[in-house]
Amino acid sequence: MIEVLSKQEILSLLTTNSRYQISKATGISEQTLSNYANGVTDVGRMSYNNAIKLTQYVKENNL
């Protein structure tokens, strides 16, 4: 089973790192990342696929 970041870890990632860089590396649009970071879209409603991409991004970049 694949472990993914918690909601709090995802929010921390999106508010303390460049969403542009995250977007380029993961293929998740900057607008989508911005919506999560600004509370427009609840992180709890994020697709599992996007959660996996963000988790892999953190692991690959030692964040």
PDB file of C-alpha atoms in Angstrom:
ATOM      1  CA  MET A   1       0.000   0.000   0.000  1.00  0.00           C
ATOM      2  CA  ILE A   2       1.251   3.452  -0.891  1.00  0.00           C
ATOM      3  CA  GLU A   3       1.437   5.990   1.911  1.00  0.00           C
ATOM      4  CA  VAL A   4       0.530   9.551   0.999  1.00  0.00           C
ATOM      5  CA  LEU A   5       1.026  12.860   2.763  1.00  0.00           C
ATOM      6  CA  SER A   6      -1.528  14.005   5.310  1.00  0.00           C
ATOM      7  CA  LYS A   7      -3.796  16.976   4.582  1.00  0.00           C
ATOM      8  CA  GLN A   8      -1.656  19.158   6.845  1.00  0.00           C
ATOM      9  CA  GLU A   9       1.567  18.073   5.118  1.00  0.00           C
ATOM     10  CA  ILE A  10       0.066  18.835   1.705  1.00  0.00           C
ATOM     11  CA  LEU A  11      -1.085  22.290   2.825  1.00  0.00           C
ATOM     12  CA  SER A  12       2.348  22.980   4.287  1.00  0.00           C
ATOM     13  CA  LEU A  13       4.015  21.897   1.044  1.00  0.00           C
ATOM     14  CA  LEU A  14       1.766  24.141  -1.053  1.00  0.00           C
ATOM     15  CA  THR A  15       2.183  27.198   1.153  1.00  0.00           C
ATOM     16  CA  THR A  16       5.948  27.008   1.699  1.00  0.00           C
ATOM     17  CA  ASN A  17       7.181  25.931  -1.743  1.00  0.00           C
ATOM     18  CA  SER A  18       6.885  27.278  -5.279  1.00  0.00           C
ATOM     19  CA  ARG A  19       3.619  26.081  -6.780  1.00  0.00           C
ATOM     20  CA  TYR A  20       5.159  26.750 -10.186  1.00  0.00           C
ATOM     21  CA  GLN A  21       7.960  24.248  -9.492  1.00  0.00           C
ATOM     22  CA  ILE A  22       5.546  21.720  -7.996  1.00  0.00           C
ATOM     23  CA  SER A  23       3.291  22.075 -11.034  1.00  0.00           C
ATOM     24  CA  LYS A  24       6.152  21.586 -13.499  1.00  0.00           C
ATOM     25  CA  ALA A  25       7.366  18.484 -11.674  1.00  0.00           C
ATOM     26  CA  THR A  26       3.985  16.841 -11.039  1.00  0.00           C
ATOM     27  CA  GLY A  27       1.808  17.902 -13.966  1.00  0.00           C
ATOM     28  CA  ILE A  28      -0.828  19.268 -11.571  1.00  0.00           C
ATOM     29  CA  SER A  29      -1.915  22.724 -12.747  1.00  0.00           C
ATOM     30  CA  GLU A  30      -0.825  25.775 -10.779  1.00  0.00           C
ATOM     31  CA  GLN A  31      -4.471  26.812 -10.513  1.00  0.00           C
ATOM     32  CA  THR A  32      -5.413  23.504  -8.906  1.00  0.00           C
ATOM     33  CA  LEU A  33      -2.523  23.774  -6.450  1.00  0.00           C
ATOM     34  CA  SER A  34      -3.494  27.367  -5.697  1.00  0.00           C
ATOM     35  CA  ASN A  35      -7.095  26.355  -5.054  1.00  0.00           C
ATOM     36  CA  TYR A  36      -5.922  23.808  -2.482  1.00  0.00           C
ATOM     37  CA  ALA A  37      -3.487  26.249  -0.848  1.00  0.00           C
ATOM     38  CA  ASN A  38      -6.072  29.035  -0.595  1.00  0.00           C
ATOM     39  CA  GLY A  39      -8.892  26.823   0.652  1.00  0.00           C
ATOM     40  CA  VAL A  40     -11.027  27.212  -2.480  1.00  0.00           C
ATOM     41  CA  THR A  41     -10.944  23.434  -2.837  1.00  0.00           C
ATOM     42  CA  ASP A  42     -10.701  21.227   0.253  1.00  0.00           C
ATOM     43  CA  VAL A  43      -7.508  19.151   0.248  1.00  0.00           C
ATOM     44  CA  GLY A  44      -9.617  16.249   1.508  1.00  0.00           C
ATOM     45  CA  ARG A  45     -11.328  16.180  -1.884  1.00  0.00           C
ATOM     46  CA  MET A  46      -8.019  15.846  -3.742  1.00  0.00           C
ATOM     47  CA  SER A  47      -7.785  12.881  -6.083  1.00  0.00           C
ATOM     48  CA  TYR A  48      -5.688   9.970  -4.871  1.00  0.00           C
ATOM     49  CA  ASN A  49      -3.612  10.338  -8.031  1.00  0.00           C
ATOM     50  CA  ASN A  50      -2.699  13.942  -7.173  1.00  0.00           C
ATOM     51  CA  ALA A  51      -1.915  12.984  -3.575  1.00  0.00           C
ATOM     52  CA  ILE A  52       0.480  10.312  -4.865  1.00  0.00           C
ATOM     53  CA  LYS A  53       2.158  12.814  -7.219  1.00  0.00           C
ATOM     54  CA  LEU A  54       2.687  15.294  -4.386  1.00  0.00           C
ATOM     55  CA  THR A  55       4.020  12.563  -2.104  1.00  0.00           C
ATOM     56  CA  GLN A  56       6.486  11.463  -4.787  1.00  0.00           C
ATOM     57  CA  TYR A  57       7.528  15.094  -5.314  1.00  0.00           C
ATOM     58  CA  VAL A  58       8.328  15.457  -1.604  1.00  0.00           C
ATOM     59  CA  LYS A  59      10.315  12.205  -1.544  1.00  0.00           C
ATOM     60  CA  GLU A  60      12.262  12.999  -4.720  1.00  0.00           C
ATOM     61  CA  ASN A  61      13.153  16.488  -3.495  1.00  0.00           C
ATOM     62  CA  ASN A  62      13.889  15.512   0.120  1.00  0.00           C
ATOM     63  CA  LEU A  63      11.391  18.033   1.477  1.00  0.00           C
TER      64      LEU A  63
END
